[in-house]
Structures are given as structure tokens and as C-alpha cells.
Amino acid sequence: MCACVCHPTDATLQVDISDALSERDKVKFTVHTKSTLPNFKQNEFSVVRQHEEFIWLHDSFVENEDYAGYIIPPAPPRPDFDASREKLQKLGEGEGSMTKEEFTKMKQELEAEYLAIFKKTVAMHEVFLCRVAAHPVLRKDLNFHVFLEYNQDLSVRGKNKKEKLEDFFKNVVKSADGVLVAGVKDVDDFFEHEKTFLLEYHNRVKDASAKSDRMIRSHKSKNQLHFRTETQQVSCSPDRKFFLKVSELFEKTRKIEARVAADEDLKLADLLKYYLRESQAAKDLLYRRSRSLVDYENANKALDKARAKNRDVLQAETSQQLCCHKFEKISESAKQELIDFKTRRVAAFRKNLVELAELELKHAKVKGLVTVRSR
Amino acid sequence: MNVISKFHGFVASSSGKSGPASLPAEDISTNSNGPKQDSLFDDDPEDLFAEATEEVSLDSPERDVLLSDGPSPAITPITPPTSVITPRIGLAHDDMFTHSSFDEIEEEEGGDSFDIHIAVSDPEKVGDGMNAYMAYKVTTKTSLSLFKTDEFSVKRRFSDFLGLHSKLASKYLHIGYIVPPAPEKSIVGMTKVKVGKEDQSSNEFVEKRRSALERYLMRTVKHPILLKDPDVLQFLESSELPRAVSTQALSSAGLLRMVNKAADAVNKMTIKMNESDAWFEEKQQHFENLDVQLRKLHASVESLVCHRKELSVNTAQFAKSAAMLGNSEDHTALSRALSQLAEVEEKIDQLHQDQANADFYLFSELLGDYVRLITAVKGVFDHRMKTWQKWQDSQLLLQKKREAEAKLQFTNKPDKLQQAKDEIKELEGKVQQGERDFEQISKTIRKEVSRFEKERVKDFKTIIIKYLESLVQTQQQLIKYWEAFLPEAKAIS
């Protein structure tokens, strides 16, 4: 179910989510690790983690200056069962007003929906961990190891108000800065191209993702209807036999359509959503690089000034060297990261588009058969 | 058409019995398919499922009606049709007369019954401003000797149709015939058209109305009695028709109608009828149920149409977005694949739209028609009640007069006595007539209901099968599109 294409199973470090438990307001993931690395006490072990702890891990990567040159795998979205829970509740309230049969049917459908959402959130958390484990540098991160191994609660509380406010301001500054930085034309063609490309791509993926969501949503809501249509048909007599057949047909096609919508959701919508987040992460990388370029240029200017005034030259020189070094390091790794990003992206799109087409074909054929047979 | 040529036509179609050709996908928008071959070889409609696998015959109603009411002009319109049975074709052709024609030119829901086919087409706006109206061309193709020529057409406007219906209703409803209701007025819709808005919704409105008018006329002529009514003939044939003014919504006649309707509703509540015939009670209950069911179903189908249209809009938007994404993707193969995806989605959007139209024109409109028809059926049952009431009233009156007469016997008023005796004679006649009327209407209703139910079953089946056909078509198209896309997706690397 991964929207990304993880590296083939690497014996040195394998991470997956072997189990998950959904409680009232949280989901508990069992993170299972198999490793031959010496850093770990055992070769195979599991811990239980919650969503906040994933976020903590992600944020620790982002804040780590050493990782400025890498595309940080995007954090998994928060598990959101509210809509599904609401529907189940409404169903419970309306139990009196429908027949037992209808009730059980609807209940089954809603439960299936809940299960689907659940599976998705598990998959997305797993993808995050896989990506970290597959990254040559990030996999060695200490926080990551703690995350995998420490079998007590990490006591990572969610950010309190003050911290959230700080984050907010940081983002504001970042986006303003981002605009300034984006205006600077890069000397390096590769990066210049990537910058333009990513900006546009990101926006378009956002748009495509939103539209595909809407399309799939209306597909799903269309399916809700048939359900009632068929139940009514049954009572029209004396052509009872005929109408029964027709209503059976409608019910079957509706089930198939539901599966089509679910598959589209998985293969298309999820793919787009994931790449929306990844392209944002890639943009962040470019931003960090540009930021460090600006810092480097500023350091150069400071050095020139210092030389001219012949004051604090040594200090300026060290600072400039640091900046230079940082910039070059980021540029180098960024290049590789972006190339990898492209490869991953192409592969993921290919896999998902092929699977989407195959599934659509399969369902269309089944639907055709069912309809023809009923004639 | 003489008997011999009919024979030939007959022989030609006899080969069709065995494997029917696969049902052609009906194109909603128009046009004749080739002549259908084995239409008259349908099985007994009791075997509903079997019939569903054969070629859809839109002629099957014809057979029943052919047998029931000899279309020979010798029969006057007042004779009720003999009971409708559905014979094997061999039988039918033996006593068949001049009118079984195998000339089947099919269009849309039109079928040949009595070998008459009516098409409503070419809506044209006549006039300007608030006095403008749409004129429709009504073309009749027939070989019935009832008509002067084989093919003719006239121009009619909507109020002409309403006028026809109102005349037929006043003549036949109260004696128990189910007169098909005319399409509804729509002040909003017409105003838009009058004002000259040339947009999508007013075009749709005109098309909806045109299709409804066509179905209305076909249903009317399928009824053996109504077909021969001089008003119907005049409507179809004469080039000039006196303007039916009393059909205007806000006219005095319109108001009178509304008042009458209200009065009827009140009366219905007060009439307590002693139903001696269980058949009627059962049928009335049946129609009540059917009414409720059909209304619910109709509502569901209408919202299905809405949702499908919404899906189509969203798919189109996604297609555009995917195309943009494809444009900005710098990996060539992926870019091409994404553009292909966008094209596929666009075609799918078109498919959805077409399907929505099918949903609507086939299914939803049919249901709407039947909801209205059932109202007419219920009206006929109500008339029976009224007839019964009249009969009872005259009986009561007769009794009173008899009592009065008895009293008068003891007084010495010979002329008053004579007058009373005369009145009693008159009333006795009325009572007898009332009873006869009641019996007559009951008989008519039985036949009408049985004919109606048969028609309904056939109609539904036909339409639903057509609808299923359209679904199959859609699926096949979907398969084609995705099959074309798959290699493109695989070519990415």
C-alpha cells in the first residue's frame, strides 16, 4: 500500500508496523524492527507508539541543522476518524427508523469504511518509517533509534500553545523569506531548473489532489443512492420477479462501484496527496539551500568589509568558511536528493497508474458481465 | 393495406424467432433502428424473465390491442373492447384483419400499436415576448384506414395538447376509461423560453417537454377507444385547431377546475361506499401502494441523475488538473502518461453525462409518467364511487317519494297522487339507469385496469431493458478507454 517505493528489503534495518489498535481518541501503532546493526541491543523488537511520537521524530529531523541538505520524509497525517465515527453514531441513532436488514447493511458498509481509513493511516505511518530507514543518513539518527527501541513512553507531549505560536511565526517568517529567496536567481542551472519545476509542480499537484478528492467524493456519494433505489423496487407487484432481478443487479453494480471509488482513492488520490507532501519537503530543502546561500553571500560581504576595515578578519574568515562549507555540503546532498526524488516519483506514479488502470479495467469488465448476465 | 401484402411481411419476420440479434444500444437522442424482426413472437408476458432475454419488442402491446378491438371501422367507439388476451401469433394472424402491419419504424419510446406512430419534433418558437409559444410538429405515420392518408403532419402548441386532454377527460373519465394525463404546465420553464434565454436549461426544458408530449400522444392512441375519438382524429389531422383557451392556468376555466378539484376531494372523504366487490378494494389498495412506491423511486432516480451530473463536472475538472500536472512534469514519459490520463478522464466525464441523460430520459421520466397515470387511475375509481353515490341517492329519493305517495293515498288529492305516481315512475327509471351505469363503469374499469397493468408491465420492462443496455454500453466504453491507457502507463520508466 505504500505510495512510495521503498528500497528492497535491506537486512540491516527493516521497520514495519505490525499491529495497530484504535482506541477512542488515539491510535496505538506497534512498530516492529528487525536489524543486524550493532547499535541495537536485540536483533528484533517491538514498541508501541502514538501519532504524536511520529511527529516528534519528524520535527527533530527538521530542526536538526545537519540534515538541512536532505529531503525530510513528510510526516504522516493525523489519524482522522471523526467523520466515520459521526456516521456510525448517526446510524445508531436512526436505528429505529429502518428495517433490521437495512441497518445491518449500512452498519457493515460504515464499518468497512472505518476499516479502510484505519488501514490507510497505518500505511502512511509505515511509509514514513520506511523512508527514514531507507535513507543512508537519517537511519543512523539517534532519535530514530530511540524511537524504535525505547520501550517506554517517550513522553512527548504535543506542543503547547506557546510552542504552537512560535511555530506559526516561524512559518510566517519562512514563507516571507521564501519569497525573497526564490527571487534570487541561482548560478547553478540544475538548481535553478529544479526550483522552477518544483514550485510549479507543487501547485499543480495540490490542485490535482484537491480535484481528485472531490471527484472521488462525488463518486462515493452517488453510490450511496442506489442502495435505496433498489429496496423500493422490490415491492412493485405483480412484476415482482422482474424487479427483484433488477434490484439485485443494481445492488451488485453498486458494490462494484464502491470498490472502484475505493481503488481510485487509494491509487490516485493517495498518490497525489503523498507527492504533495513530498514536493513540499523538497521545496523546503531548496529553501534551506537558498537560505544558506544567502548566508554565504552575506558572510562574504562581511569578510570583505572586515578586510577593508582590517578588523575581526579572522572571525569573519572562519564564519565565511563555515558558511561556504555548509552551503557546499547542502548543495551536494541536495542534488542527490532531488535526483532520487525524481526517480522515486516516476516509479511511484508508474506503479500506481498501472495498478489504477488495471483495477479500473477489472471492475469495468466485472460490471459489464454482471449487467449482461442480468439481461 | 390488403391482406396479401400483409402476408408477405408476416413471412419475412417469421424467421426471427430463434436467436434475436443482440439488442442494439438505443441512442437516446433519436433515430430509427432497422426494422425489428421477431417482435410478434414474444412469449406470454407472464413469463417475465424469459421475455427479458429476447429482443425487446416495442410492438408487443400491439398484439393485445389488435385482438381486442377490431380496428375495422365498423365498430363504433362506444363498444368496450373485448377482454384482452395475448395469443400466439398464429392465432392472431388468422382472425387478423386489415391492420396488423409489420411496418416497424421505431424511434425512441415509440412503438407501433395499431400501426400508428406519432412523432413530435421540431420545436419552433413562434412570436415574441410573453405571447410567444413553442410550436411542435406532430407527424403521424399510419396505415390505418381510420385516417385519410398514410403520413401527415400538423403544427400544434402546448395548449392544444392540454385542450385535447381536457376534452377526452370530460368524455371518458366518468365512464371509467383511464385517460392518459397530459404533461404538466410549467410557468417557470415556459417563461424562460418566452423571454428568449437561449441557454442550456431552456433547451433541456424544451427537449423534456417534446419528449413528454410524444409519449403522451402515443399512450393516447394506444388506447383502442381513444384512438377513434373524433377529437383525437381532428387533433392529429386537421391543420387548424380552435385555440383551447380554457386550458390557461389563470383563466376562469382554470379557476373553476381548481374549485371542482377541491370539492371533489371533500366529497371523496364523505362518500362511504359499501364495497361489495373485493376486486375493487384490492385493486385500489394495490394502486395506493404502487403510487407511494413509484413516487419514492422517482425521487431516488432524480437524485441519482443529479449526483451523476455532479460527478461528471468533478471528473472534468480533475481531467484539466491532471493535464496541467502532466505539462509541468519534466520526465517525458510520465508527462505523456499523465496527459493520457487526463484525456481518459475527460472521456469518462462525457460518458457520465451521457449516462445521466439516459438515467433521466429513460428512467426518471417513465416513473414520472406513471405517477401521473396512477393519479388518473385513482380518479377513475373515484368516478365509480360517484356513480354509485348517484345511484344510491336516486334510490333514497325513490323511497322517500314512495313513502310520500303512500301518505297521499289517504288524502283526497287525485292530481297530487297522479303527480306523485309520475315522479315515482321517473325515479324508478333513474334508479335503473343508475344501477346500469354503475355496473357499466365497474365493468369498464375492470377491463381498463387489466389493460393498464399489462401496458405498465411491458412499458417498465422495455424501458428498464433499454436502460440496462445503456449501462452495458457505458461499461464497454470504459473498458476501451482504460485498455488504451494501460500501455501508456506501463511505458513510463
PDB file of C-alpha atoms in Angstrom, chain B residues 183-343:
ATOM      1  CA  PRO B 183     -47.671  16.712 -19.430  1.00  0.00           C
ATOM      2  CA  GLU B 184     -47.691  19.328 -16.756  1.00  0.00           C
ATOM      3  CA  LYS B 185     -47.675  23.012 -17.225  1.00  0.00           C
ATOM      4  CA  SER B 186     -44.610  24.813 -16.107  1.00  0.00           C
ATOM      5  CA  ILE B 187     -44.867  28.530 -15.819  1.00  0.00           C
ATOM      6  CA  VAL B 188     -41.241  28.982 -14.883  1.00  0.00           C
ATOM      7  CA  GLY B 189     -39.965  26.856 -17.711  1.00  0.00           C
ATOM      8  CA  MET B 190     -42.089  28.468 -20.336  1.00  0.00           C
ATOM      9  CA  THR B 191     -41.323  31.962 -19.193  1.00  0.00           C
ATOM     10  CA  LYS B 192     -37.644  31.358 -19.671  1.00  0.00           C
ATOM     11  CA  VAL B 193     -38.275  30.140 -23.163  1.00  0.00           C
ATOM     12  CA  LYS B 194     -40.567  33.032 -23.955  1.00  0.00           C
ATOM     13  CA  VAL B 195     -38.131  35.549 -22.726  1.00  0.00           C
ATOM     14  CA  GLY B 196     -35.712  34.123 -25.196  1.00  0.00           C
ATOM     15  CA  LYS B 197     -32.995  32.757 -22.996  1.00  0.00           C
ATOM     16  CA  GLU B 198     -31.099  30.529 -25.318  1.00  0.00           C
ATOM     17  CA  ASP B 199     -29.288  28.583 -22.701  1.00  0.00           C
ATOM     18  CA  GLN B 200     -28.729  25.023 -21.656  1.00  0.00           C
ATOM     19  CA  SER B 201     -31.571  24.808 -19.205  1.00  0.00           C
ATOM     20  CA  SER B 202     -34.214  26.168 -21.537  1.00  0.00           C
ATOM     21  CA  ASN B 203     -33.063  23.810 -24.258  1.00  0.00           C
ATOM     22  CA  GLU B 204     -33.312  20.966 -21.824  1.00  0.00           C
ATOM     23  CA  PHE B 205     -36.752  22.127 -20.849  1.00  0.00           C
ATOM     24  CA  VAL B 206     -37.957  22.151 -24.438  1.00  0.00           C
ATOM     25  CA  GLU B 207     -36.498  18.722 -25.071  1.00  0.00           C
ATOM     26  CA  LYS B 208     -38.064  17.374 -21.925  1.00  0.00           C
ATOM     27  CA  ARG B 209     -41.410  18.744 -22.964  1.00  0.00           C
ATOM     28  CA  ARG B 210     -41.141  17.498 -26.506  1.00  0.00           C
ATOM     29  CA  SER B 211     -40.376  14.010 -25.336  1.00  0.00           C
ATOM     30  CA  ALA B 212     -43.223  14.099 -22.848  1.00  0.00           C
ATOM     31  CA  LEU B 213     -45.688  15.245 -25.494  1.00  0.00           C
ATOM     32  CA  GLU B 214     -44.645  12.426 -27.745  1.00  0.00           C
ATOM     33  CA  ARG B 215     -45.114   9.846 -25.037  1.00  0.00           C
ATOM     34  CA  TYR B 216     -48.486  11.377 -24.204  1.00  0.00           C
ATOM     35  CA  LEU B 217     -49.768  11.075 -27.737  1.00  0.00           C
ATOM     36  CA  MET B 218     -48.506   7.548 -28.158  1.00  0.00           C
ATOM     37  CA  ARG B 219     -50.186   6.476 -24.950  1.00  0.00           C
ATOM     38  CA  THR B 220     -53.402   8.083 -26.015  1.00  0.00           C
ATOM     39  CA  VAL B 221     -53.542   6.375 -29.384  1.00  0.00           C
ATOM     40  CA  LYS B 222     -52.585   3.042 -27.899  1.00  0.00           C
ATOM     41  CA  HIS B 223     -55.938   3.109 -26.192  1.00  0.00           C
ATOM     42  CA  PRO B 224     -58.345   1.494 -28.658  1.00  0.00           C
ATOM     43  CA  ILE B 225     -61.310   3.649 -27.732  1.00  0.00           C
ATOM     44  CA  LEU B 226     -59.485   6.925 -27.554  1.00  0.00           C
ATOM     45  CA  LEU B 227     -57.832   6.346 -30.881  1.00  0.00           C
ATOM     46  CA  LYS B 228     -61.166   6.515 -32.616  1.00  0.00           C
ATOM     47  CA  ASP B 229     -62.379   9.561 -30.831  1.00  0.00           C
ATOM     48  CA  PRO B 230     -63.124  12.347 -33.305  1.00  0.00           C
ATOM     49  CA  ASP B 231     -61.269  14.877 -31.170  1.00  0.00           C
ATOM     50  CA  VAL B 232     -58.141  12.785 -31.356  1.00  0.00           C
ATOM     51  CA  LEU B 233     -58.506  12.379 -35.080  1.00  0.00           C
ATOM     52  CA  GLN B 234     -59.065  16.056 -35.507  1.00  0.00           C
ATOM     53  CA  PHE B 235     -56.043  16.811 -33.374  1.00  0.00           C
ATOM     54  CA  LEU B 236     -53.824  14.618 -35.470  1.00  0.00           C
ATOM     55  CA  GLU B 237     -55.163  15.526 -38.854  1.00  0.00           C
ATOM     56  CA  SER B 238     -56.665  18.924 -39.212  1.00  0.00           C
ATOM     57  CA  SER B 239     -54.335  21.749 -39.960  1.00  0.00           C
ATOM     58  CA  GLU B 240     -56.253  24.315 -37.979  1.00  0.00           C
ATOM     59  CA  LEU B 241     -57.400  23.751 -34.480  1.00  0.00           C
ATOM     60  CA  PRO B 242     -59.570  26.130 -32.463  1.00  0.00           C
ATOM     61  CA  ARG B 243     -57.467  27.599 -29.701  1.00  0.00           C
ATOM     62  CA  ALA B 244     -58.114  25.868 -26.395  1.00  0.00           C
ATOM     63  CA  VAL B 245     -58.408  28.886 -24.216  1.00  0.00           C
ATOM     64  CA  SER B 246     -59.820  27.210 -21.179  1.00  0.00           C
ATOM     65  CA  THR B 247     -56.546  25.470 -20.511  1.00  0.00           C
ATOM     66  CA  GLN B 248     -54.774  28.586 -19.396  1.00  0.00           C
ATOM     67  CA  ALA B 249     -53.732  28.346 -15.823  1.00  0.00           C
ATOM     68  CA  LEU B 250     -55.120  31.649 -14.724  1.00  0.00           C
ATOM     69  CA  SER B 251     -58.285  31.663 -16.773  1.00  0.00           C
ATOM     70  CA  SER B 252     -61.743  31.410 -15.325  1.00  0.00           C
ATOM     71  CA  ALA B 253     -61.973  27.846 -16.523  1.00  0.00           C
ATOM     72  CA  GLY B 254     -58.753  27.128 -14.741  1.00  0.00           C
ATOM     73  CA  LEU B 255     -60.089  28.545 -11.528  1.00  0.00           C
ATOM     74  CA  LEU B 256     -63.279  26.587 -11.947  1.00  0.00           C
ATOM     75  CA  ARG B 257     -61.208  23.448 -12.333  1.00  0.00           C
ATOM     76  CA  MET B 258     -59.373  24.152  -9.140  1.00  0.00           C
ATOM     77  CA  VAL B 259     -62.602  24.711  -7.267  1.00  0.00           C
ATOM     78  CA  ASN B 260     -64.025  21.491  -8.635  1.00  0.00           C
ATOM     79  CA  LYS B 261     -60.951  19.598  -7.625  1.00  0.00           C
ATOM     80  CA  ALA B 262     -61.247  20.851  -4.097  1.00  0.00           C
ATOM     81  CA  ALA B 263     -64.932  19.961  -3.974  1.00  0.00           C
ATOM     82  CA  ASP B 264     -64.163  16.502  -5.236  1.00  0.00           C
ATOM     83  CA  ALA B 265     -61.593  15.976  -2.559  1.00  0.00           C
ATOM     84  CA  VAL B 266     -64.098  16.889   0.097  1.00  0.00           C
ATOM     85  CA  ASN B 267     -66.721  14.639  -1.400  1.00  0.00           C
ATOM     86  CA  LYS B 268     -64.357  11.742  -1.559  1.00  0.00           C
ATOM     87  CA  MET B 269     -63.938  11.927   2.130  1.00  0.00           C
ATOM     88  CA  THR B 270     -67.636  11.894   2.802  1.00  0.00           C
ATOM     89  CA  ILE B 271     -68.655   9.067   0.498  1.00  0.00           C
ATOM     90  CA  LYS B 272     -68.788   5.848   2.385  1.00  0.00           C
ATOM     91  CA  MET B 273     -69.160   3.159  -0.182  1.00  0.00           C
ATOM     92  CA  ASN B 274     -70.308  -0.339   0.505  1.00  0.00           C
ATOM     93  CA  GLU B 275     -67.806  -2.207  -1.482  1.00  0.00           C
ATOM     94  CA  SER B 276     -69.418  -5.436  -2.476  1.00  0.00           C
ATOM     95  CA  ASP B 277     -66.725  -6.364  -4.864  1.00  0.00           C
ATOM     96  CA  ALA B 278     -63.466  -7.415  -3.280  1.00  0.00           C
ATOM     97  CA  TRP B 279     -61.664  -6.995  -6.560  1.00  0.00           C
ATOM     98  CA  PHE B 280     -62.108  -3.249  -6.425  1.00  0.00           C
ATOM     99  CA  GLU B 281     -60.970  -2.966  -2.896  1.00  0.00           C
ATOM    100  CA  GLU B 282     -57.893  -4.990  -3.622  1.00  0.00           C
ATOM    101  CA  LYS B 283     -57.075  -3.022  -6.732  1.00  0.00           C
ATOM    102  CA  GLN B 284     -57.483   0.282  -5.030  1.00  0.00           C
ATOM    103  CA  GLN B 285     -55.112  -0.772  -2.305  1.00  0.00           C
ATOM    104  CA  HIS B 286     -52.705  -2.013  -4.925  1.00  0.00           C
ATOM    105  CA  PHE B 287     -52.715   1.314  -6.706  1.00  0.00           C
ATOM    106  CA  GLU B 288     -52.254   3.221  -3.499  1.00  0.00           C
ATOM    107  CA  ASN B 289     -49.171   1.180  -2.731  1.00  0.00           C
ATOM    108  CA  LEU B 290     -47.866   1.465  -6.240  1.00  0.00           C
ATOM    109  CA  ASP B 291     -48.310   5.197  -6.099  1.00  0.00           C
ATOM    110  CA  VAL B 292     -46.242   5.518  -2.963  1.00  0.00           C
ATOM    111  CA  GLN B 293     -43.527   3.207  -4.241  1.00  0.00           C
ATOM    112  CA  LEU B 294     -43.223   4.882  -7.583  1.00  0.00           C
ATOM    113  CA  ARG B 295     -43.021   8.303  -6.061  1.00  0.00           C
ATOM    114  CA  LYS B 296     -40.191   7.233  -3.797  1.00  0.00           C
ATOM    115  CA  LEU B 297     -38.374   5.547  -6.608  1.00  0.00           C
ATOM    116  CA  HIS B 298     -38.825   8.573  -8.804  1.00  0.00           C
ATOM    117  CA  ALA B 299     -37.293  10.798  -6.174  1.00  0.00           C
ATOM    118  CA  SER B 300     -34.345   8.449  -5.828  1.00  0.00           C
ATOM    119  CA  VAL B 301     -33.723   8.314  -9.538  1.00  0.00           C
ATOM    120  CA  GLU B 302     -33.898  12.076  -9.780  1.00  0.00           C
ATOM    121  CA  SER B 303     -31.231  12.470  -7.151  1.00  0.00           C
ATOM    122  CA  LEU B 304     -29.177   9.805  -8.909  1.00  0.00           C
ATOM    123  CA  VAL B 305     -29.280  11.956 -12.019  1.00  0.00           C
ATOM    124  CA  CYS B 306     -28.131  14.956 -10.002  1.00  0.00           C
ATOM    125  CA  HIS B 307     -25.256  13.116  -8.469  1.00  0.00           C
ATOM    126  CA  ARG B 308     -24.116  11.690 -11.735  1.00  0.00           C
ATOM    127  CA  LYS B 309     -24.063  15.137 -13.253  1.00  0.00           C
ATOM    128  CA  GLU B 310     -22.024  16.394 -10.330  1.00  0.00           C
ATOM    129  CA  LEU B 311     -19.615  13.505 -10.733  1.00  0.00           C
ATOM    130  CA  SER B 312     -19.241  14.387 -14.370  1.00  0.00           C
ATOM    131  CA  VAL B 313     -18.401  18.004 -13.557  1.00  0.00           C
ATOM    132  CA  ASN B 314     -15.824  16.985 -10.996  1.00  0.00           C
ATOM    133  CA  THR B 315     -14.282  14.463 -13.343  1.00  0.00           C
ATOM    134  CA  ALA B 316     -13.911  17.154 -15.990  1.00  0.00           C
ATOM    135  CA  GLN B 317     -12.167  19.414 -13.525  1.00  0.00           C
ATOM    136  CA  PHE B 318      -9.844  16.680 -12.447  1.00  0.00           C
ATOM    137  CA  ALA B 319      -9.037  15.952 -16.076  1.00  0.00           C
ATOM    138  CA  LYS B 320      -7.960  19.544 -16.606  1.00  0.00           C
ATOM    139  CA  SER B 321      -5.895  19.489 -13.475  1.00  0.00           C
ATOM    140  CA  ALA B 322      -4.187  16.265 -14.448  1.00  0.00           C
ATOM    141  CA  ALA B 323      -3.364  17.752 -17.845  1.00  0.00           C
ATOM    142  CA  MET B 324      -1.708  20.703 -16.138  1.00  0.00           C
ATOM    143  CA  LEU B 325       0.237  18.370 -13.930  1.00  0.00           C
ATOM    144  CA  GLY B 326       1.356  16.437 -16.966  1.00  0.00           C
ATOM    145  CA  ASN B 327       2.552  19.655 -18.521  1.00  0.00           C
ATOM    146  CA  SER B 328       4.744  20.580 -15.618  1.00  0.00           C
ATOM    147  CA  GLU B 329       6.194  17.106 -15.161  1.00  0.00           C
ATOM    148  CA  ASP B 330       9.653  17.075 -16.615  1.00  0.00           C
ATOM    149  CA  HIS B 331      10.027  13.381 -17.084  1.00  0.00           C
ATOM    150  CA  THR B 332       8.811  12.911 -20.640  1.00  0.00           C
ATOM    151  CA  ALA B 333       7.219   9.500 -20.411  1.00  0.00           C
ATOM    152  CA  LEU B 334       5.460  10.307 -17.183  1.00  0.00           C
ATOM    153  CA  SER B 335       4.335  13.579 -18.613  1.00  0.00           C
ATOM    154  CA  ARG B 336       2.819  11.866 -21.584  1.00  0.00           C
ATOM    155  CA  ALA B 337       1.142   9.277 -19.388  1.00  0.00           C
ATOM    156  CA  LEU B 338      -0.380  11.981 -17.240  1.00  0.00           C
ATOM    157  CA  SER B 339      -1.728  13.748 -20.294  1.00  0.00           C
ATOM    158  CA  GLN B 340      -3.225  10.475 -21.411  1.00  0.00           C
ATOM    159  CA  LEU B 341      -4.787  10.055 -18.017  1.00  0.00           C
ATOM    160  CA  ALA B 342      -6.305  13.491 -18.390  1.00  0.00           C
ATOM    161  CA  GLU B 343      -7.783  12.537 -21.735  1.00  0.00           C
TER     162      GLU B 343
END
